[in-house]
CSV table of C-alpha atoms in Angstrom, one decimal:
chain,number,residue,atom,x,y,z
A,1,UNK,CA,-12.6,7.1,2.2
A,2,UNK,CA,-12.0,3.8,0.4
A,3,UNK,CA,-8.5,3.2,0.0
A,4,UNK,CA,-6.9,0.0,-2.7
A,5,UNK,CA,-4.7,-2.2,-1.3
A,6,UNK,CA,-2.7,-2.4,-4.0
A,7,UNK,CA,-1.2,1.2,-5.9
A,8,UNK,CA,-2.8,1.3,-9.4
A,9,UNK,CA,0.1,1.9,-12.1
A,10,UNK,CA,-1.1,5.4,-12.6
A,11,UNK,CA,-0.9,5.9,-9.2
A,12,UNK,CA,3.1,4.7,-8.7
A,13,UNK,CA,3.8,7.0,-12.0
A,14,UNK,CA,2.4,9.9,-10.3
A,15,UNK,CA,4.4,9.1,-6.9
A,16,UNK,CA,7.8,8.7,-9.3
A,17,UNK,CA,6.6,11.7,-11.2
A,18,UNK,CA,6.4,13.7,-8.0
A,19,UNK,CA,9.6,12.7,-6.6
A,20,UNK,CA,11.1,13.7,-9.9
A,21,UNK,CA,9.8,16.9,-10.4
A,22,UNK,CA,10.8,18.2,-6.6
A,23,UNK,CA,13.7,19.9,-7.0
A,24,UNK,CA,12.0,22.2,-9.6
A,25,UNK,CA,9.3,24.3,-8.7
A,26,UNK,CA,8.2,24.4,-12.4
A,27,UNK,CA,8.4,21.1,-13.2
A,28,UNK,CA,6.6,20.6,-10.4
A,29,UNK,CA,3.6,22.6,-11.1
A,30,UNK,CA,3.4,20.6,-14.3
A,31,UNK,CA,2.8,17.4,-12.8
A,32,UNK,CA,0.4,18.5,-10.7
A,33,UNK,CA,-1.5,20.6,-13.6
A,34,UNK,CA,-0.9,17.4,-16.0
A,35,UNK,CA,-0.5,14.1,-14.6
A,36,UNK,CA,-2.0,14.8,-11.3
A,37,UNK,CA,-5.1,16.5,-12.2
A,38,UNK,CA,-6.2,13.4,-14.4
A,39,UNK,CA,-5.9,10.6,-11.8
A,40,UNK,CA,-9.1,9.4,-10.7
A,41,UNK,CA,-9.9,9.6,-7.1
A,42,UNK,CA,-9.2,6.5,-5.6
A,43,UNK,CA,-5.3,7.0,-7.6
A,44,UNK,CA,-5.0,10.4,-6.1
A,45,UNK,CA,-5.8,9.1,-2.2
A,46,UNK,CA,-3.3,5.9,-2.9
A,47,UNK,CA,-0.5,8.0,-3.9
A,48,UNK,CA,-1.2,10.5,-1.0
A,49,UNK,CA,-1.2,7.4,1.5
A,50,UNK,CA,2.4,6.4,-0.7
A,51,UNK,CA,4.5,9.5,-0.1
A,52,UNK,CA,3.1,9.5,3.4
A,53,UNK,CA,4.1,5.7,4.0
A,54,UNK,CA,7.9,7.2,2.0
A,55,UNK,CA,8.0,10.1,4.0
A,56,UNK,CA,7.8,12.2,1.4
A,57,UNK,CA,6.3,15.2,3.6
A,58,UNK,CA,6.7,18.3,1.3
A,59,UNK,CA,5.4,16.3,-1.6
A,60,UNK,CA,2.5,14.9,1.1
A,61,UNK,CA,1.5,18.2,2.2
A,62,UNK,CA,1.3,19.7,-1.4
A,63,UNK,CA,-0.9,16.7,-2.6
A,64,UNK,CA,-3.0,16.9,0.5
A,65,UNK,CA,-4.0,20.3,0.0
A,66,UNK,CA,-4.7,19.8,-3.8
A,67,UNK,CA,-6.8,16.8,-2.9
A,68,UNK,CA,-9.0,20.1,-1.0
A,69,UNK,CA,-9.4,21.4,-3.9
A,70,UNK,CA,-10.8,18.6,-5.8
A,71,UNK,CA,-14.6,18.7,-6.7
A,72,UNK,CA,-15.5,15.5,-5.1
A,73,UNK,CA,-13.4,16.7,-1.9
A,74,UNK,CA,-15.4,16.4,1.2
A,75,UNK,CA,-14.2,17.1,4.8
A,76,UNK,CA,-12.9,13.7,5.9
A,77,UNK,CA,-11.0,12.9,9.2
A,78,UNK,CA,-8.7,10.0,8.1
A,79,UNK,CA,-6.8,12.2,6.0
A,80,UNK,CA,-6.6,14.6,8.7
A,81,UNK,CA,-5.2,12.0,11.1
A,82,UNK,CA,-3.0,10.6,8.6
A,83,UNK,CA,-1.6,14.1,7.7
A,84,UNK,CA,-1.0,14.6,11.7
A,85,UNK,CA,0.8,11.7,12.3
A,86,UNK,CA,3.4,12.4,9.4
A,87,UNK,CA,3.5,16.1,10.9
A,88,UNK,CA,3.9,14.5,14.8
A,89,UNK,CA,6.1,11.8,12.9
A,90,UNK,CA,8.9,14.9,12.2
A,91,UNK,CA,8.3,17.2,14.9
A,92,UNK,CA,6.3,19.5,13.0
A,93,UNK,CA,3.9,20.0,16.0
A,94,UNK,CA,2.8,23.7,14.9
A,95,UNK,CA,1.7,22.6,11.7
A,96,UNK,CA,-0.1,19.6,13.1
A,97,UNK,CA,-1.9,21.9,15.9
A,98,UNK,CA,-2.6,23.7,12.5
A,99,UNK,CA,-4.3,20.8,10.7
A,100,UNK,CA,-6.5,19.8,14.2
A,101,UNK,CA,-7.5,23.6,14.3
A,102,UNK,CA,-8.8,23.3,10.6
A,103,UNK,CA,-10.5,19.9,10.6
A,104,UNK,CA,-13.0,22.1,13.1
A,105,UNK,CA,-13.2,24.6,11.0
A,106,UNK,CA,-14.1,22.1,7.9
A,107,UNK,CA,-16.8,21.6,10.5
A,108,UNK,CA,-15.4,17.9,11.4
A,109,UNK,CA,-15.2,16.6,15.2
A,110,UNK,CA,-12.1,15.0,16.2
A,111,UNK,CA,-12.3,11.0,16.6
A,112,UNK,CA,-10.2,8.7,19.2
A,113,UNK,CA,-7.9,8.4,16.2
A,114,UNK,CA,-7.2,12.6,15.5
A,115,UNK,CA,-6.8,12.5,19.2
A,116,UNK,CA,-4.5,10.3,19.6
A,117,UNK,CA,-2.4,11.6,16.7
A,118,UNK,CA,-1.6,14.6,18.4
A,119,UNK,CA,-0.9,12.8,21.9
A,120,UNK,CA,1.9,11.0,20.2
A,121,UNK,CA,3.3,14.5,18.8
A,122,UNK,CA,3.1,15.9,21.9
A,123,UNK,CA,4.8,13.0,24.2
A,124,UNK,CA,7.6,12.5,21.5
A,125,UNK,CA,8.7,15.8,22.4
A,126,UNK,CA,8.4,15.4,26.0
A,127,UNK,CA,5.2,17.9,26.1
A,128,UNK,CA,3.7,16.1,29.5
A,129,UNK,CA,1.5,18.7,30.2
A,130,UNK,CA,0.3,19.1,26.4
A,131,UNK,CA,0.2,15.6,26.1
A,132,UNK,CA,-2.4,15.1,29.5
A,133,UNK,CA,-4.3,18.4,28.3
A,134,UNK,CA,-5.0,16.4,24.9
A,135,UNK,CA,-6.0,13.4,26.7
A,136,UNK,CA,-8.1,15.5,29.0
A,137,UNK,CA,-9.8,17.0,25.8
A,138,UNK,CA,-10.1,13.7,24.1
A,139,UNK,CA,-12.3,12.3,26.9
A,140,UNK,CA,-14.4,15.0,27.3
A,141,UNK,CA,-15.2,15.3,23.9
A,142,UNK,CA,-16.7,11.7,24.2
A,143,UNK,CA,-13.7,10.0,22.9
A,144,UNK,CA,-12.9,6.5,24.2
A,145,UNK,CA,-8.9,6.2,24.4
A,146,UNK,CA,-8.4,2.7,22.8
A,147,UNK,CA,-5.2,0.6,22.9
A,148,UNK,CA,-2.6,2.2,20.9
A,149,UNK,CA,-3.8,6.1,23.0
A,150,UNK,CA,-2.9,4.1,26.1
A,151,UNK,CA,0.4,2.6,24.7
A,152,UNK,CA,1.8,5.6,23.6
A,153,UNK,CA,0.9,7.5,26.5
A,154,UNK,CA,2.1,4.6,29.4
A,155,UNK,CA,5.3,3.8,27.5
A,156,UNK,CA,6.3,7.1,26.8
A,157,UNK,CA,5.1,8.6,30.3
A,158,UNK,CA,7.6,6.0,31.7
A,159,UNK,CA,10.2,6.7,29.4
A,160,UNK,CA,10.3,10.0,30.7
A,161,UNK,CA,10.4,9.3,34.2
A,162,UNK,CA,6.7,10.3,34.7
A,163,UNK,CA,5.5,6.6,36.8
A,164,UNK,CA,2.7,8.1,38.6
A,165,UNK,CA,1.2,9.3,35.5
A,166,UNK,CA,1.8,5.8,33.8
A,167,UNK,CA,0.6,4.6,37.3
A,168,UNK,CA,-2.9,6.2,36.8
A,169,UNK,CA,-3.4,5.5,33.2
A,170,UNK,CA,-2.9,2.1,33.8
A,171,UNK,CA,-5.6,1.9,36.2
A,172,UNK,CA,-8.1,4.2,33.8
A,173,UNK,CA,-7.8,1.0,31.3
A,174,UNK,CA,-9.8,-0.9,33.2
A,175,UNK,CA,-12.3,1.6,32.5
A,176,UNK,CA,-11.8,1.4,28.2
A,177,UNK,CA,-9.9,-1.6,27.3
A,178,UNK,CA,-11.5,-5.2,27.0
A,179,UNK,CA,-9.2,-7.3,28.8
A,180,UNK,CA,-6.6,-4.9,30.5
A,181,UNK,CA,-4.4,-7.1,32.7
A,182,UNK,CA,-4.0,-9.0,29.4
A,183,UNK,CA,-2.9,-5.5,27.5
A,184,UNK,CA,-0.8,-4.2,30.0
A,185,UNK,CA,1.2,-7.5,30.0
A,186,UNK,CA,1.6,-6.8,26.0
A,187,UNK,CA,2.7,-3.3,26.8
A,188,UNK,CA,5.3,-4.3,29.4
A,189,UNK,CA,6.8,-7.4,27.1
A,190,UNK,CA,6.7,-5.3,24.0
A,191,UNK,CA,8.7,-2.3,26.2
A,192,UNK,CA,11.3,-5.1,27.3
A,193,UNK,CA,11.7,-6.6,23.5
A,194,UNK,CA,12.7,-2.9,22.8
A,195,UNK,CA,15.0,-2.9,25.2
A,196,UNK,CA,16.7,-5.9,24.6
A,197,UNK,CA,16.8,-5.3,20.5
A,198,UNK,CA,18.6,-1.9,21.7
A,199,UNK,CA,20.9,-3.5,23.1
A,200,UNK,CA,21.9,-5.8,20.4
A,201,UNK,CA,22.1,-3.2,18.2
């Protein structure tokens, strides 16, 4: 779905509007009967993608599923993913297992990106075997991991003590990544600038 780079004013009212209204469950339903309901699509998808970027997740989640009920709605998986990550993002991994169960059932395939949504909410709470069974799933599917699948998957496999693991991904990039020695240097400097920036703090 096209997204603007840039939130319209109507969209940033609605956001405000939103953030407002939370601690009232009837205030709430006004904005959403009034202010909400009148923003044109492209609004509504920008101030989705805003209280996702804010972290906003109750307020996310509420907006997500009254975008479903829109007329223009169609079953689209970059809202899916996006509504993972924020799940995965806060250790909300049933409701994200949720969301990948109903994109099927909205009779969408998962992509690479989906896939490697629920990786990363599976690794950031140390579910190895959950994490591999994913990655198993994503390839079979017809998937190709890309970069950021096989970041999140070696850095956090080594963070976690699992080396072998890391060991063997490493060597299936030469399989999927254009230029892997090149990647994998990335991925070990970019580990070590962590390191050091943890220390300074």
């Amino acid at each position: 779905m096209w997204r603007s780079r840039v939130l319209s004013t109507e969209a940033i009212q609605a956001v405000q509007a939103l953030k407002l209204a939370k601690p009232s469950p009837m205030k709430l339903d006004e904005v959403f009967g009034g202010r909400l309901s009148r923003l044109l699509k492209a609004d509504l998808l920008d101030a989705l993608e805003e209280l996702q970027r804010q972290n906003e997740l109750d307020l996310a989640l509420k907006v997500f599923k009254f975008v479903r009920k829109e007329v223009w709605y169609k079953p689209d998986l970059s809202l899916y993913s996006d509504m993972i990550r924020l799940l995965g993002k806060n250790n909300l991994l049933e409701m994200a297992e949720e969301l990948f169960r109903e994109l099927k059932e909205e009779g969408l395939e998962p992509n690479t990106r989906v896939f490697t949504e629920m990786i990363g909410a599976y690794i950031q709470l140390g579910m190895v075997e959950k994490t591999m069974e994913t990655y198993g799933l994503m390839k079979t599917s017809g998937c190709a991991p890309e970069k950021l699948t096989f970041t999140i998957l070696i850095r956090n496999l080594e963070k976690v003590g699992e080396e072998e693991m890391a060991a063997e991904l490493k060597k299936e990039c030469l399989e999927y990544i254009n230029y892997p020695e090149k990647f994998l240097e990335e991925v070990e400097r970019s580990k070590h600038r962590k390191r050091r920036t943890l220390r300074l703090v």
